Coordinates of N, CA and C in Angstrom, one line a residue:
M1 N 1.3 100.7 69.4 CA 1.8 101.8 69.2 C 3.0 101.7 68.3
R2 N 3.8 101.1 68.6 CA 5.1 101.3 68.0 C 4.9 100.5 66.6
A3 N 4.3 99.5 66.6 CA 4.1 98.6 65.2 C 3.1 99.6 64.4
L4 N 2.4 100.4 64.9 CA 1.3 101.2 63.7 C 2.5 102.2 63.2
R5 N 3.5 102.8 64.5 CA 4.2 104.0 63.8 C 5.2 103.4 62.9
L6 N 5.7 102.1 63.1 CA 6.5 101.4 61.9 C 6.0 101.1 60.9
L7 N 4.6 100.8 60.8 CA 4.0 100.4 59.5 C 3.9 101.8 59.0
A8 N 3.3 102.7 59.4 CA 2.9 104.1 58.8 C 4.4 104.7 58.1
E9 N 5.7 104.2 59.1 CA 7.0 104.8 58.5 C 7.6 104.0 57.1
S10 N 7.3 102.8 57.3 CA 7.3 101.8 56.0 C 6.8 102.3 54.9
W11 N 5.4 102.7 55.2 CA 4.6 103.1 53.9 C 5.0 104.6 53.5
G12 N 5.5 105.3 54.2 CA 6.0 106.6 53.8 C 4.9 107.8 54.3
W13 N 3.9 107.2 55.1 CA 2.6 107.9 55.7 C 3.1 108.7 57.2
E14 N 2.9 109.8 57.1 CA 3.0 110.6 58.5 C 2.0 110.4 59.5
V15 N 2.3 110.2 61.0 CA 1.3 110.0 61.5 C 1.7 110.9 63.0
A16 N 1.1 110.7 64.0 CA 1.0 111.8 65.0 C 2.5 111.2 66.0
A17 N 2.9 112.6 66.4 CA 4.0 111.9 67.4 C 3.7 111.0 68.4
E18 N 4.5 110.3 68.9 CA 4.5 109.0 69.7 C 3.3 109.6 71.2
S19 N 3.6 110.7 71.7 CA 2.8 111.2 72.9 C 1.7 111.5 72.5
S20 N 1.5 112.3 71.3 CA -0.1 112.6 70.8 C -0.7 111.2 70.5
L21 N -0.2 110.4 69.6 CA -0.7 109.2 69.3 C -1.3 108.5 70.5
T22 N -0.5 108.4 71.6 CA -0.9 108.0 72.6 C -2.1 108.2 73.2
V23 N -2.3 109.7 73.0 CA -3.7 110.3 73.7 C -4.9 109.8 72.8
Q24 N -4.5 110.2 71.1 CA -5.5 109.6 70.0 C -5.9 108.0 70.6
I25 N -5.0 107.1 70.8 CA -5.4 105.5 70.8 C -6.4 105.6 72.1
S26 N -6.0 106.3 72.8 CA -6.9 106.2 74.0 C -7.9 106.9 74.1
R27 N -8.3 107.5 73.2 CA -9.7 108.4 72.9 C -10.3 107.7 72.2
W28 N -9.7 107.1 71.2 CA -10.4 105.7 70.2 C -11.0 104.6 71.2
E29 N -10.2 104.0 72.2 CA -10.5 102.9 72.9 C -11.8 103.3 73.9
N30 N -11.9 104.7 74.2 CA -12.9 105.2 75.2 C -14.2 105.6 74.1
G31 N -14.0 105.6 73.0 CA -15.2 105.9 72.2 C -15.2 107.2 72.3
V32 N -14.4 108.3 72.6 CA -14.6 109.7 72.2 C -14.5 110.1 70.9
N33 N -13.6 109.9 70.1 CA -13.2 109.7 68.6 C -13.2 108.4 67.9
R34 N -13.4 108.5 66.8 CA -13.0 107.4 66.0 C -11.9 107.6 65.2
P35 N -10.9 106.4 64.9 CA -9.7 106.8 64.2 C -10.2 107.4 62.6
S36 N -9.4 108.4 62.1 CA -9.6 108.9 60.9 C -9.2 107.5 59.6
Q37 N -9.2 108.0 58.4 CA -9.6 107.0 57.4 C -7.9 106.5 57.5
T38 N -7.0 107.1 57.5 CA -5.6 107.1 57.6 C -5.3 105.9 58.6
Y39 N -5.9 106.3 60.0 CA -5.7 105.6 60.6 C -6.1 103.9 60.9
Q40 N -7.4 103.9 60.1 CA -8.2 103.1 60.2 C -7.8 102.0 59.1
V41 N -7.0 102.4 57.7 CA -6.4 101.8 56.9 C -5.1 101.2 57.8
L42 N -4.5 101.8 58.4 CA -3.2 101.2 59.2 C -3.5 100.3 60.3
L43 N -4.7 100.2 61.1 CA -5.1 99.5 61.9 C -5.7 98.1 61.2
C44 N -6.4 98.2 60.1 CA -7.0 97.1 59.6 C -5.5 96.5 58.9
A45 N -4.6 96.9 58.1 CA -3.5 96.1 58.0 C -2.8 95.7 59.1
L46 N -2.5 96.3 60.0 CA -1.7 95.8 61.2 C -2.1 94.9 62.0
F47 N -3.6 94.7 62.0 CA -4.3 93.4 62.4 C -4.9 92.5 61.8
R48 N -4.6 92.9 60.2 CA -4.9 91.8 59.3 C -6.4 91.8 59.1
A49 N -7.0 92.8 59.3 CA -8.7 92.6 59.7 C -9.2 93.6 58.4
T50 N -10.6 93.6 58.5 CA -11.5 94.1 57.7 C -12.2 95.4 58.7
P51 N -12.2 96.6 58.0 CA -13.0 97.6 58.8 C -14.4 97.0 59.3
Q52 N -14.9 96.3 58.8 CA -16.2 95.5 59.7 C -15.6 94.7 61.1
D53 N -14.6 94.1 61.0 CA -14.0 93.2 62.0 C -13.4 94.4 63.3
L54 N -13.1 95.5 62.9 CA -12.7 96.4 63.6 C -13.6 97.2 64.3
G55 N -14.6 97.1 63.3 CA -16.0 98.2 63.8 C -16.0 99.7 63.2
F56 N -14.9 99.6 62.4 CA -15.4 100.8 61.5 C -16.1 101.3 60.7
T57 N -17.5 100.3 60.5 CA -18.4 100.5 59.7 C -19.5 100.4 60.5
R58 N -20.6 101.4 60.6 CA -21.5 101.3 61.1 C -22.7 100.7 60.9
T59 N -23.2 99.8 61.5 CA -24.6 99.0 61.3 C -25.6 99.7 61.6
G60 N -25.9 100.6 62.2 CA -27.0 101.1 62.3 C -27.8 100.7 63.5
N61 N -28.4 99.6 63.2 CA -29.4 99.1 64.1 C -28.7 97.7 65.4
A62 N -27.1 97.9 65.1 CA -26.7 96.6 65.8 C -27.5 97.0 67.4
T63 N -27.6 95.9 68.1 CA -27.9 95.8 69.6 C -26.5 95.7 70.1
L64 N -26.7 95.9 71.5 CA -25.4 95.8 72.5 C -24.9 94.1 72.2
A65 N -26.0 93.3 72.5 CA -25.8 92.2 72.5 C -25.2 91.7 71.1
D66 N -25.4 92.1 70.1 CA -24.7 92.1 68.9 C -23.5 92.4 68.6
R67 N -23.3 93.7 69.3 CA -21.8 94.2 69.1 C -20.9 93.3 70.4
I68 N -21.5 92.9 71.6 CA -20.3 92.0 72.1 C -20.3 91.1 71.6
D69 N -21.2 90.5 70.8 CA -21.0 89.3 70.0 C -19.7 89.2 69.0
A70 N -19.9 90.4 68.1 CA -19.0 90.8 67.0 C -17.5 90.9 67.7
L71 N -17.5 91.5 69.2 CA -16.3 91.7 69.7 C -15.6 90.7 70.4
E72 N -16.4 89.7 70.9 CA -16.1 88.3 71.3 C -15.4 87.8 70.1
H73 N -16.0 87.6 68.8 CA -15.5 87.0 67.7 C -14.3 87.6 67.2
L74 N -14.1 88.9 67.2 CA -12.6 89.5 66.9 C -11.9 89.0 67.8
V75 N -12.1 89.0 69.0 CA -11.0 88.7 70.0 C -10.6 87.5 69.8
S76 N -11.5 86.3 69.4 CA -11.2 85.2 69.3 C -10.3 84.8 68.3
D77 N -10.5 85.7 67.4 CA -9.7 85.6 65.9 C -8.5 86.1 65.9
L78 N -8.4 87.0 66.6 CA -7.2 87.7 67.1 C -6.2 86.8 67.9
A79 N -6.8 86.2 68.7 CA -6.0 85.3 69.4 C -5.2 84.0 68.8
A80 N -6.6 83.8 68.0 CA -6.0 82.3 67.1 C -4.9 82.9 66.1
Q81 N -4.9 84.0 65.5 CA -3.6 84.8 64.9 C -2.8 84.8 65.5
L82 N -2.6 85.2 66.7 CA -1.4 85.2 67.7 C -0.8 84.0 68.0
E83 N -1.7 82.8 68.4 CA -1.1 81.8 68.4 C -0.3 81.1 67.4
T84 N -1.0 81.7 65.9 CA -0.5 81.0 64.5 C 1.2 81.8 64.7
A85 N 1.1 83.2 64.8 CA 2.3 83.6 64.7 C 3.2 83.3 65.7
V86 N 3.0 82.9 66.8 CA 3.9 82.7 68.1 C 4.5 81.3 67.5
A87 N 3.7 80.4 67.2 CA 4.1 79.1 66.8 C 5.1 79.0 65.5
A88 N 5.0 79.9 64.7 CA 5.9 80.0 63.5 C 7.4 80.4 63.5

């Protein structure tokens, strides 16, 4: 959350207050709501990922197995990026 707020601030974008953002993120994670376009752009930049990588595009007929596979791939990619960042 802190990184998201700092990125938004550096771009001159306004985002929700910390307490509200905590609630929003929880709602995104639990599938209650989806991030708005503004937050989608911020999250893609923050995680250096595409909207597809983060599941922001609707695939329509994706099966649960397809979605799990995509999520496992995303986690693997993020873990590799984290290892690279830590090693640098």
